[in-house]
Amino acid sequence: MLKLKFPVKQLNSKVSRKQLFLFLKIAWVLCFGLLIFICLYPVSMSLTRFITAGCVVFCWLAGVVILWKFYRIGMIVLGSGILLLVAVFLLPGRNADSGNLRRSYCESLRGFDGCRFIWGGENFLGIDCSGLIRKAMIKNLIKQGIVTFNPGLIRQGLKLWVRDFSARDFLKEKAPVIQIAEAEKLNNFDHSELLPGDLAVTRSGAHIMAYLGNQEWIEADPGILKVITVKLPAENSWFNIPVKIMRWNWPRLSR
């Protein structure tokens, strides 16, 4: 009887391992699919960002376990993830050139020109006014952090990604911005005081726009329902109402 029990236990153990790996593979595929769906889903909120972070971590750890039977590949996946985490979150950052950040920020903003307007949207499939301002800066900071090997910029981009800022939050300086001026309407404002990348928020906190230079502004217009670039002077109503002019707090962002 004892000889019969051991093979049965061994068989059950093998079946359990196969079932576990099958479950893990199915879970990985489902989680990866959910991650793609969330990345494509235009509306961004705290819940979707939390799920995104969880899916990324799970896909990495599950991938390590699934590939561990190919020992070297599993070690490479594990080691690469650890090195990436160390590089992004532990290595010191350094100050970045604000002029380069402004130029690359304006390029990121222009990349959304023509996108449709969706409340709460924050990607190329749909975006709103504050989403345009935030998403372009997040993209800008992470991209510049990678290109210049500056993990401080990547951390600031991720910090901005985690936190939600509405147009009203920019107005109240809850976002990393400072007020530099006020205008009764942008059509009559002296643009020589502005720098590319500066922002204009309506005094009601209902709308926010970004300055591109040469008296051009970009906005996700809730009336036209898309992202447009406006050359002043313009008949657009947003440029004929009181606004506060804000500037990104570049020194804080570049640490």
PDB file of C-alpha atoms in Angstrom:
ATOM      1  CA  MET A   1       0.000   0.000   0.000  1.00  0.00           C
ATOM      2  CA  LEU A   2       2.843   2.367   0.779  1.00  0.00           C
ATOM      3  CA  LYS A   3       4.326   1.879  -2.695  1.00  0.00           C
ATOM      4  CA  LEU A   4       1.014   2.800  -4.262  1.00  0.00           C
ATOM      5  CA  LYS A   5       0.566   6.025  -2.287  1.00  0.00           C
ATOM      6  CA  PHE A   6       3.797   7.743  -3.319  1.00  0.00           C
ATOM      7  CA  PRO A   7       3.189   7.692  -7.100  1.00  0.00           C
ATOM      8  CA  VAL A   8      -0.352   8.974  -6.516  1.00  0.00           C
ATOM      9  CA  LYS A   9       0.943  11.890  -4.434  1.00  0.00           C
ATOM     10  CA  GLN A  10       3.613  12.628  -7.040  1.00  0.00           C
ATOM     11  CA  LEU A  11       1.005  12.585  -9.811  1.00  0.00           C
ATOM     12  CA  ASN A  12      -1.309  14.870  -7.844  1.00  0.00           C
ATOM     13  CA  SER A  13       1.598  17.257  -7.244  1.00  0.00           C
ATOM     14  CA  LYS A  14       2.396  17.384 -10.974  1.00  0.00           C
ATOM     15  CA  VAL A  15      -1.232  17.955 -11.893  1.00  0.00           C
ATOM     16  CA  SER A  16      -1.492  20.764  -9.341  1.00  0.00           C
ATOM     17  CA  ARG A  17       1.589  22.487 -10.730  1.00  0.00           C
ATOM     18  CA  LYS A  18       0.264  22.239 -14.279  1.00  0.00           C
ATOM     19  CA  GLN A  19      -3.079  23.623 -13.184  1.00  0.00           C
ATOM     20  CA  LEU A  20      -1.373  26.438 -11.306  1.00  0.00           C
ATOM     21  CA  PHE A  21       0.711  27.430 -14.317  1.00  0.00           C
ATOM     22  CA  LEU A  22      -2.328  27.216 -16.605  1.00  0.00           C
ATOM     23  CA  PHE A  23      -4.274  29.469 -14.233  1.00  0.00           C
ATOM     24  CA  LEU A  24      -1.337  31.881 -14.045  1.00  0.00           C
ATOM     25  CA  LYS A  25      -1.052  32.051 -17.844  1.00  0.00           C
ATOM     26  CA  ILE A  26      -4.781  32.700 -18.219  1.00  0.00           C
ATOM     27  CA  ALA A  27      -4.628  35.372 -15.502  1.00  0.00           C
ATOM     28  CA  TRP A  28      -1.630  36.989 -17.232  1.00  0.00           C
ATOM     29  CA  VAL A  29      -3.449  37.139 -20.585  1.00  0.00           C
ATOM     30  CA  LEU A  30      -6.578  38.589 -18.968  1.00  0.00           C
ATOM     31  CA  CYS A  31      -4.572  41.117 -16.963  1.00  0.00           C
ATOM     32  CA  PHE A  32      -2.557  42.157 -20.019  1.00  0.00           C
ATOM     33  CA  GLY A  33      -5.792  42.539 -22.002  1.00  0.00           C
ATOM     34  CA  LEU A  34      -7.272  44.680 -19.212  1.00  0.00           C
ATOM     35  CA  LEU A  35      -4.125  46.826 -19.215  1.00  0.00           C
ATOM     36  CA  ILE A  36      -4.442  47.453 -22.961  1.00  0.00           C
ATOM     37  CA  PHE A  37      -8.145  48.273 -22.584  1.00  0.00           C
ATOM     38  CA  ILE A  38      -7.464  50.793 -19.795  1.00  0.00           C
ATOM     39  CA  CYS A  39      -4.654  52.409 -21.803  1.00  0.00           C
ATOM     40  CA  LEU A  40      -7.032  52.832 -24.753  1.00  0.00           C
ATOM     41  CA  TYR A  41     -10.016  53.901 -22.638  1.00  0.00           C
ATOM     42  CA  PRO A  42      -9.959  57.711 -22.816  1.00  0.00           C
ATOM     43  CA  VAL A  43     -11.442  58.554 -19.392  1.00  0.00           C
ATOM     44  CA  SER A  44      -8.796  58.606 -16.668  1.00  0.00           C
ATOM     45  CA  MET A  45      -9.498  58.562 -12.928  1.00  0.00           C
ATOM     46  CA  SER A  46      -7.872  57.411  -9.699  1.00  0.00           C
ATOM     47  CA  LEU A  47      -9.411  53.936 -10.037  1.00  0.00           C
ATOM     48  CA  THR A  48      -8.135  53.346 -13.582  1.00  0.00           C
ATOM     49  CA  ARG A  49      -4.651  54.528 -12.616  1.00  0.00           C
ATOM     50  CA  PHE A  50      -4.638  52.223  -9.569  1.00  0.00           C
ATOM     51  CA  ILE A  51      -5.713  49.270 -11.751  1.00  0.00           C
ATOM     52  CA  THR A  52      -3.079  50.179 -14.350  1.00  0.00           C
ATOM     53  CA  ALA A  53      -0.299  50.139 -11.743  1.00  0.00           C
ATOM     54  CA  GLY A  54      -1.579  46.825 -10.334  1.00  0.00           C
ATOM     55  CA  CYS A  55      -1.762  45.235 -13.791  1.00  0.00           C
ATOM     56  CA  VAL A  56       1.794  46.290 -14.628  1.00  0.00           C
ATOM     57  CA  VAL A  57       3.156  44.805 -11.390  1.00  0.00           C
ATOM     58  CA  PHE A  58       1.143  41.591 -11.773  1.00  0.00           C
ATOM     59  CA  CYS A  59       2.144  41.088 -15.416  1.00  0.00           C
ATOM     60  CA  TRP A  60       5.800  41.512 -14.491  1.00  0.00           C
ATOM     61  CA  LEU A  61       5.743  39.139 -11.507  1.00  0.00           C
ATOM     62  CA  ALA A  62       3.571  36.556 -13.275  1.00  0.00           C
ATOM     63  CA  GLY A  63       5.850  36.771 -16.300  1.00  0.00           C
ATOM     64  CA  VAL A  64       8.851  36.007 -14.087  1.00  0.00           C
ATOM     65  CA  VAL A  65       7.117  32.918 -12.638  1.00  0.00           C
ATOM     66  CA  ILE A  66       5.928  31.661 -16.041  1.00  0.00           C
ATOM     67  CA  LEU A  67       9.364  32.105 -17.616  1.00  0.00           C
ATOM     68  CA  TRP A  68      11.272  30.730 -14.622  1.00  0.00           C
ATOM     69  CA  LYS A  69      11.475  27.272 -16.209  1.00  0.00           C
ATOM     70  CA  PHE A  70      13.655  28.989 -18.811  1.00  0.00           C
ATOM     71  CA  TYR A  71      15.974  29.996 -15.997  1.00  0.00           C
ATOM     72  CA  ARG A  72      18.072  32.570 -17.850  1.00  0.00           C
ATOM     73  CA  ILE A  73      15.080  34.305 -19.425  1.00  0.00           C
ATOM     74  CA  GLY A  74      13.289  34.432 -16.083  1.00  0.00           C
ATOM     75  CA  MET A  75      16.375  35.917 -14.439  1.00  0.00           C
ATOM     76  CA  ILE A  76      16.653  38.532 -17.190  1.00  0.00           C
ATOM     77  CA  VAL A  77      12.997  39.560 -16.770  1.00  0.00           C
ATOM     78  CA  LEU A  78      13.340  39.710 -12.973  1.00  0.00           C
ATOM     79  CA  GLY A  79      16.657  41.535 -13.045  1.00  0.00           C
ATOM     80  CA  SER A  80      15.507  44.031 -15.689  1.00  0.00           C
ATOM     81  CA  GLY A  81      12.445  44.934 -13.643  1.00  0.00           C
ATOM     82  CA  ILE A  82      14.471  45.414 -10.470  1.00  0.00           C
ATOM     83  CA  LEU A  83      17.081  47.551 -12.265  1.00  0.00           C
ATOM     84  CA  LEU A  84      14.322  49.688 -13.789  1.00  0.00           C
ATOM     85  CA  LEU A  85      12.697  50.242 -10.385  1.00  0.00           C
ATOM     86  CA  VAL A  86      16.049  51.149  -8.816  1.00  0.00           C
ATOM     87  CA  ALA A  87      16.916  53.521 -11.674  1.00  0.00           C
ATOM     88  CA  VAL A  88      13.568  55.330 -11.610  1.00  0.00           C
ATOM     89  CA  PHE A  89      12.898  55.523  -7.870  1.00  0.00           C
ATOM     90  CA  LEU A  90      16.299  55.481  -6.163  1.00  0.00           C
ATOM     91  CA  LEU A  91      18.851  57.185  -8.431  1.00  0.00           C
ATOM     92  CA  PRO A  92      19.186  60.947  -7.850  1.00  0.00           C
ATOM     93  CA  GLY A  93      17.736  63.392 -10.352  1.00  0.00           C
ATOM     94  CA  ARG A  94      19.240  66.662 -11.497  1.00  0.00           C
ATOM     95  CA  ASN A  95      17.997  70.062 -12.598  1.00  0.00           C
ATOM     96  CA  ALA A  96      16.699  70.226 -16.170  1.00  0.00           C
ATOM     97  CA  ASP A  97      16.829  73.114 -18.605  1.00  0.00           C
ATOM     98  CA  SER A  98      13.441  74.882 -18.415  1.00  0.00           C
ATOM     99  CA  GLY A  99      13.780  76.146 -21.981  1.00  0.00           C
ATOM    100  CA  ASN A 100      14.086  72.620 -23.353  1.00  0.00           C
ATOM    101  CA  LEU A 101      11.168  71.518 -21.179  1.00  0.00           C
ATOM    102  CA  ARG A 102       9.004  74.328 -22.538  1.00  0.00           C
ATOM    103  CA  ARG A 103       9.826  73.485 -26.148  1.00  0.00           C
ATOM    104  CA  SER A 104       9.218  69.770 -25.728  1.00  0.00           C
ATOM    105  CA  TYR A 105       6.024  70.508 -23.758  1.00  0.00           C
ATOM    106  CA  CYS A 106       4.654  72.565 -26.650  1.00  0.00           C
ATOM    107  CA  GLU A 107       5.516  69.722 -29.038  1.00  0.00           C
ATOM    108  CA  SER A 108       3.585  67.316 -26.824  1.00  0.00           C
ATOM    109  CA  LEU A 109       0.621  69.695 -26.769  1.00  0.00           C
ATOM    110  CA  ARG A 110       0.601  70.043 -30.560  1.00  0.00           C
ATOM    111  CA  GLY A 111       0.522  66.260 -30.845  1.00  0.00           C
ATOM    112  CA  PHE A 112      -3.064  66.298 -29.534  1.00  0.00           C
ATOM    113  CA  ASP A 113      -4.317  68.857 -32.074  1.00  0.00           C
ATOM    114  CA  GLY A 114      -7.534  67.571 -33.650  1.00  0.00           C
ATOM    115  CA  CYS A 115      -8.342  65.003 -30.935  1.00  0.00           C
ATOM    116  CA  ARG A 116     -11.989  64.807 -29.943  1.00  0.00           C
ATOM    117  CA  PHE A 117     -13.190  66.288 -26.662  1.00  0.00           C
ATOM    118  CA  ILE A 118     -14.394  63.868 -23.961  1.00  0.00           C
ATOM    119  CA  TRP A 119     -15.049  64.861 -20.331  1.00  0.00           C
ATOM    120  CA  GLY A 120     -12.422  63.202 -18.166  1.00  0.00           C
ATOM    121  CA  GLY A 121     -10.479  62.075 -21.245  1.00  0.00           C
ATOM    122  CA  GLU A 122      -6.717  61.924 -21.210  1.00  0.00           C
ATOM    123  CA  ASN A 123      -5.431  60.218 -24.355  1.00  0.00           C
ATOM    124  CA  PHE A 124      -5.486  60.471 -28.153  1.00  0.00           C
ATOM    125  CA  LEU A 125      -8.933  58.846 -28.345  1.00  0.00           C
ATOM    126  CA  GLY A 126     -10.509  61.603 -26.242  1.00  0.00           C
ATOM    127  CA  ILE A 127      -9.330  64.392 -23.972  1.00  0.00           C
ATOM    128  CA  ASP A 128     -10.682  67.359 -22.012  1.00  0.00           C
ATOM    129  CA  CYS A 129      -9.133  70.761 -21.253  1.00  0.00           C
ATOM    130  CA  SER A 130      -7.275  69.885 -18.042  1.00  0.00           C
ATOM    131  CA  GLY A 131      -6.478  66.410 -19.402  1.00  0.00           C
ATOM    132  CA  LEU A 132      -4.683  68.036 -22.342  1.00  0.00           C
ATOM    133  CA  ILE A 133      -2.567  70.178 -20.022  1.00  0.00           C
ATOM    134  CA  ARG A 134      -1.741  67.263 -17.688  1.00  0.00           C
ATOM    135  CA  LYS A 135      -1.215  64.524 -20.258  1.00  0.00           C
ATOM    136  CA  ALA A 136       1.121  66.605 -22.423  1.00  0.00           C
ATOM    137  CA  MET A 137       3.233  67.462 -19.368  1.00  0.00           C
ATOM    138  CA  ILE A 138       3.308  63.849 -18.142  1.00  0.00           C
ATOM    139  CA  LYS A 139       4.386  62.673 -21.593  1.00  0.00           C
ATOM    140  CA  ASN A 140       6.939  65.477 -21.780  1.00  0.00           C
ATOM    141  CA  LEU A 141       8.537  64.798 -18.384  1.00  0.00           C
ATOM    142  CA  ILE A 142       8.791  61.029 -18.848  1.00  0.00           C
ATOM    143  CA  LYS A 143      10.137  61.366 -22.391  1.00  0.00           C
ATOM    144  CA  GLN A 144      12.729  63.979 -21.410  1.00  0.00           C
ATOM    145  CA  GLY A 145      13.670  61.936 -18.349  1.00  0.00           C
ATOM    146  CA  ILE A 146      14.404  58.913 -20.556  1.00  0.00           C
ATOM    147  CA  VAL A 147      16.185  60.867 -23.302  1.00  0.00           C
ATOM    148  CA  THR A 148      18.415  62.794 -20.858  1.00  0.00           C
ATOM    149  CA  PHE A 149      18.809  59.907 -18.357  1.00  0.00           C
ATOM    150  CA  ASN A 150      17.261  62.030 -15.611  1.00  0.00           C
ATOM    151  CA  PRO A 151      15.158  59.841 -13.274  1.00  0.00           C
ATOM    152  CA  GLY A 152      14.022  62.937 -11.378  1.00  0.00           C
ATOM    153  CA  LEU A 153      11.929  64.016 -14.371  1.00  0.00           C
ATOM    154  CA  ILE A 154      10.442  60.533 -14.689  1.00  0.00           C
ATOM    155  CA  ARG A 155       9.455  60.581 -11.011  1.00  0.00           C
ATOM    156  CA  GLN A 156       7.823  63.990 -11.435  1.00  0.00           C
ATOM    157  CA  GLY A 157       5.948  62.709 -14.496  1.00  0.00           C
ATOM    158  CA  LEU A 158       4.676  59.703 -12.539  1.00  0.00           C
ATOM    159  CA  LYS A 159       3.723  61.928  -9.599  1.00  0.00           C
ATOM    160  CA  LEU A 160       1.709  64.136 -11.956  1.00  0.00           C
ATOM    161  CA  TRP A 161       0.120  60.989 -13.485  1.00  0.00           C
ATOM    162  CA  VAL A 162      -1.030  59.735 -10.077  1.00  0.00           C
ATOM    163  CA  ARG A 163      -2.668  63.010  -9.029  1.00  0.00           C
ATOM    164  CA  ASP A 164      -5.763  64.528 -10.634  1.00  0.00           C
ATOM    165  CA  PHE A 165      -5.775  68.257 -11.400  1.00  0.00           C
ATOM    166  CA  SER A 166      -8.836  70.009 -12.779  1.00  0.00           C
ATOM    167  CA  ALA A 167      -8.816  73.496 -14.309  1.00  0.00           C
ATOM    168  CA  ARG A 168     -10.012  74.780 -10.919  1.00  0.00           C
ATOM    169  CA  ASP A 169      -7.023  73.103  -9.211  1.00  0.00           C
ATOM    170  CA  PHE A 170      -4.679  74.952 -11.570  1.00  0.00           C
ATOM    171  CA  LEU A 171      -6.503  78.188 -10.743  1.00  0.00           C
ATOM    172  CA  LYS A 172      -6.029  77.602  -7.001  1.00  0.00           C
ATOM    173  CA  GLU A 173      -2.372  76.597  -7.524  1.00  0.00           C
ATOM    174  CA  LYS A 174      -2.942  73.103  -6.167  1.00  0.00           C
ATOM    175  CA  ALA A 175      -1.070  71.929  -9.252  1.00  0.00           C
ATOM    176  CA  PRO A 176       2.665  72.753  -9.557  1.00  0.00           C
ATOM    177  CA  VAL A 177       2.057  76.203 -11.096  1.00  0.00           C
ATOM    178  CA  ILE A 178       2.327  79.835 -10.019  1.00  0.00           C
ATOM    179  CA  GLN A 179       0.258  82.818 -11.096  1.00  0.00           C
ATOM    180  CA  ILE A 180       2.169  85.444 -13.072  1.00  0.00           C
ATOM    181  CA  ALA A 181      -0.553  87.772 -14.389  1.00  0.00           C
ATOM    182  CA  GLU A 182      -4.237  88.434 -15.006  1.00  0.00           C
ATOM    183  CA  ALA A 183      -6.064  89.526 -18.143  1.00  0.00           C
ATOM    184  CA  GLU A 184      -9.564  90.820 -18.779  1.00  0.00           C
ATOM    185  CA  LYS A 185      -9.352  88.995 -22.098  1.00  0.00           C
ATOM    186  CA  LEU A 186      -6.493  87.326 -23.949  1.00  0.00           C
ATOM    187  CA  ASN A 187      -7.314  89.095 -27.206  1.00  0.00           C
ATOM    188  CA  ASN A 188      -6.073  92.381 -25.675  1.00  0.00           C
ATOM    189  CA  PHE A 189      -3.302  90.958 -23.494  1.00  0.00           C
ATOM    190  CA  ASP A 190       0.360  91.848 -24.071  1.00  0.00           C
ATOM    191  CA  HIS A 191       1.784  88.470 -25.097  1.00  0.00           C
ATOM    192  CA  SER A 192       5.368  89.715 -24.778  1.00  0.00           C
ATOM    193  CA  GLU A 193       5.045  88.827 -21.070  1.00  0.00           C
ATOM    194  CA  LEU A 194       4.338  85.168 -21.880  1.00  0.00           C
ATOM    195  CA  LEU A 195       6.581  82.182 -22.520  1.00  0.00           C
ATOM    196  CA  PRO A 196       5.639  79.056 -24.491  1.00  0.00           C
ATOM    197  CA  GLY A 197       4.026  76.575 -22.126  1.00  0.00           C
ATOM    198  CA  ASP A 198       2.279  79.206 -19.980  1.00  0.00           C
ATOM    199  CA  LEU A 199      -1.362  78.558 -19.116  1.00  0.00           C
ATOM    200  CA  ALA A 200      -4.543  80.614 -19.010  1.00  0.00           C
ATOM    201  CA  VAL A 201      -7.358  79.593 -16.650  1.00  0.00           C
ATOM    202  CA  THR A 202     -10.739  81.287 -16.648  1.00  0.00           C
ATOM    203  CA  ARG A 203     -11.514  83.024 -13.367  1.00  0.00           C
ATOM    204  CA  SER A 204     -14.457  80.674 -12.904  1.00  0.00           C
ATOM    205  CA  GLY A 205     -12.109  77.677 -13.138  1.00  0.00           C
ATOM    206  CA  ALA A 206     -14.215  76.218 -15.949  1.00  0.00           C
ATOM    207  CA  HIS A 207     -11.553  76.074 -18.669  1.00  0.00           C
ATOM    208  CA  ILE A 208      -7.784  76.028 -19.179  1.00  0.00           C
ATOM    209  CA  MET A 209      -5.608  76.662 -22.264  1.00  0.00           C
ATOM    210  CA  ALA A 210      -1.881  76.554 -23.073  1.00  0.00           C
ATOM    211  CA  TYR A 211       0.257  79.113 -24.905  1.00  0.00           C
ATOM    212  CA  LEU A 212       2.384  77.859 -27.801  1.00  0.00           C
ATOM    213  CA  GLY A 213       4.114  81.120 -28.751  1.00  0.00           C
ATOM    214  CA  ASN A 214       3.533  83.629 -31.585  1.00  0.00           C
ATOM    215  CA  GLN A 215       0.076  84.438 -30.124  1.00  0.00           C
ATOM    216  CA  GLU A 216      -1.104  80.855 -30.648  1.00  0.00           C
ATOM    217  CA  TRP A 217      -3.053  78.964 -27.997  1.00  0.00           C
ATOM    218  CA  ILE A 218      -4.111  75.320 -27.856  1.00  0.00           C
ATOM    219  CA  GLU A 219      -7.203  74.093 -26.015  1.00  0.00           C
ATOM    220  CA  ALA A 220      -9.580  71.149 -25.775  1.00  0.00           C
ATOM    221  CA  ASP A 221     -12.697  73.178 -26.547  1.00  0.00           C
ATOM    222  CA  PRO A 222     -15.915  71.823 -24.950  1.00  0.00           C
ATOM    223  CA  GLY A 223     -17.999  73.848 -27.421  1.00  0.00           C
ATOM    224  CA  ILE A 224     -16.303  72.669 -30.614  1.00  0.00           C
ATOM    225  CA  LEU A 225     -15.699  69.218 -29.034  1.00  0.00           C
ATOM    226  CA  LYS A 226     -12.101  68.841 -30.163  1.00  0.00           C
ATOM    227  CA  VAL A 227      -8.579  70.116 -29.554  1.00  0.00           C
ATOM    228  CA  ILE A 228      -7.886  73.237 -31.591  1.00  0.00           C
ATOM    229  CA  THR A 229      -5.052  75.704 -32.067  1.00  0.00           C
ATOM    230  CA  VAL A 230      -6.223  79.327 -32.058  1.00  0.00           C
ATOM    231  CA  LYS A 231      -4.337  82.290 -33.500  1.00  0.00           C
ATOM    232  CA  LEU A 232      -5.138  85.614 -31.827  1.00  0.00           C
ATOM    233  CA  PRO A 233      -7.047  87.816 -32.215  1.00  0.00           C
ATOM    234  CA  ALA A 234      -9.960  85.364 -32.315  1.00  0.00           C
ATOM    235  CA  GLU A 235     -13.737  85.430 -31.974  1.00  0.00           C
ATOM    236  CA  ASN A 236     -13.653  82.337 -29.759  1.00  0.00           C
ATOM    237  CA  SER A 237     -15.474  83.229 -26.518  1.00  0.00           C
ATOM    238  CA  TRP A 238     -12.730  81.789 -24.273  1.00  0.00           C
ATOM    239  CA  PHE A 239     -10.394  84.556 -25.435  1.00  0.00           C
ATOM    240  CA  ASN A 240     -12.810  87.317 -24.527  1.00  0.00           C
ATOM    241  CA  ILE A 241     -13.377  86.617 -20.823  1.00  0.00           C
ATOM    242  CA  PRO A 242     -11.227  87.259 -17.704  1.00  0.00           C
ATOM    243  CA  VAL A 243      -8.410  84.762 -17.124  1.00  0.00           C
ATOM    244  CA  LYS A 244      -5.474  84.209 -14.809  1.00  0.00           C
ATOM    245  CA  ILE A 245      -2.107  83.449 -16.377  1.00  0.00           C
ATOM    246  CA  MET A 246      -0.232  80.575 -14.748  1.00  0.00           C
ATOM    247  CA  ARG A 247       3.290  79.264 -15.274  1.00  0.00           C
ATOM    248  CA  TRP A 248       4.567  75.777 -14.540  1.00  0.00           C
ATOM    249  CA  ASN A 249       6.836  75.762 -11.522  1.00  0.00           C
ATOM    250  CA  TRP A 250       9.744  74.405 -13.544  1.00  0.00           C
ATOM    251  CA  PRO A 251      12.383  74.343 -10.753  1.00  0.00           C
ATOM    252  CA  ARG A 252      10.151  72.095  -8.632  1.00  0.00           C
ATOM    253  CA  LEU A 253       9.404  69.845 -11.585  1.00  0.00           C
ATOM    254  CA  SER A 254      13.058  69.435 -12.567  1.00  0.00           C
ATOM    255  CA  ARG A 255      14.327  68.202  -9.193  1.00  0.00           C
TER     256      ARG A 255
END
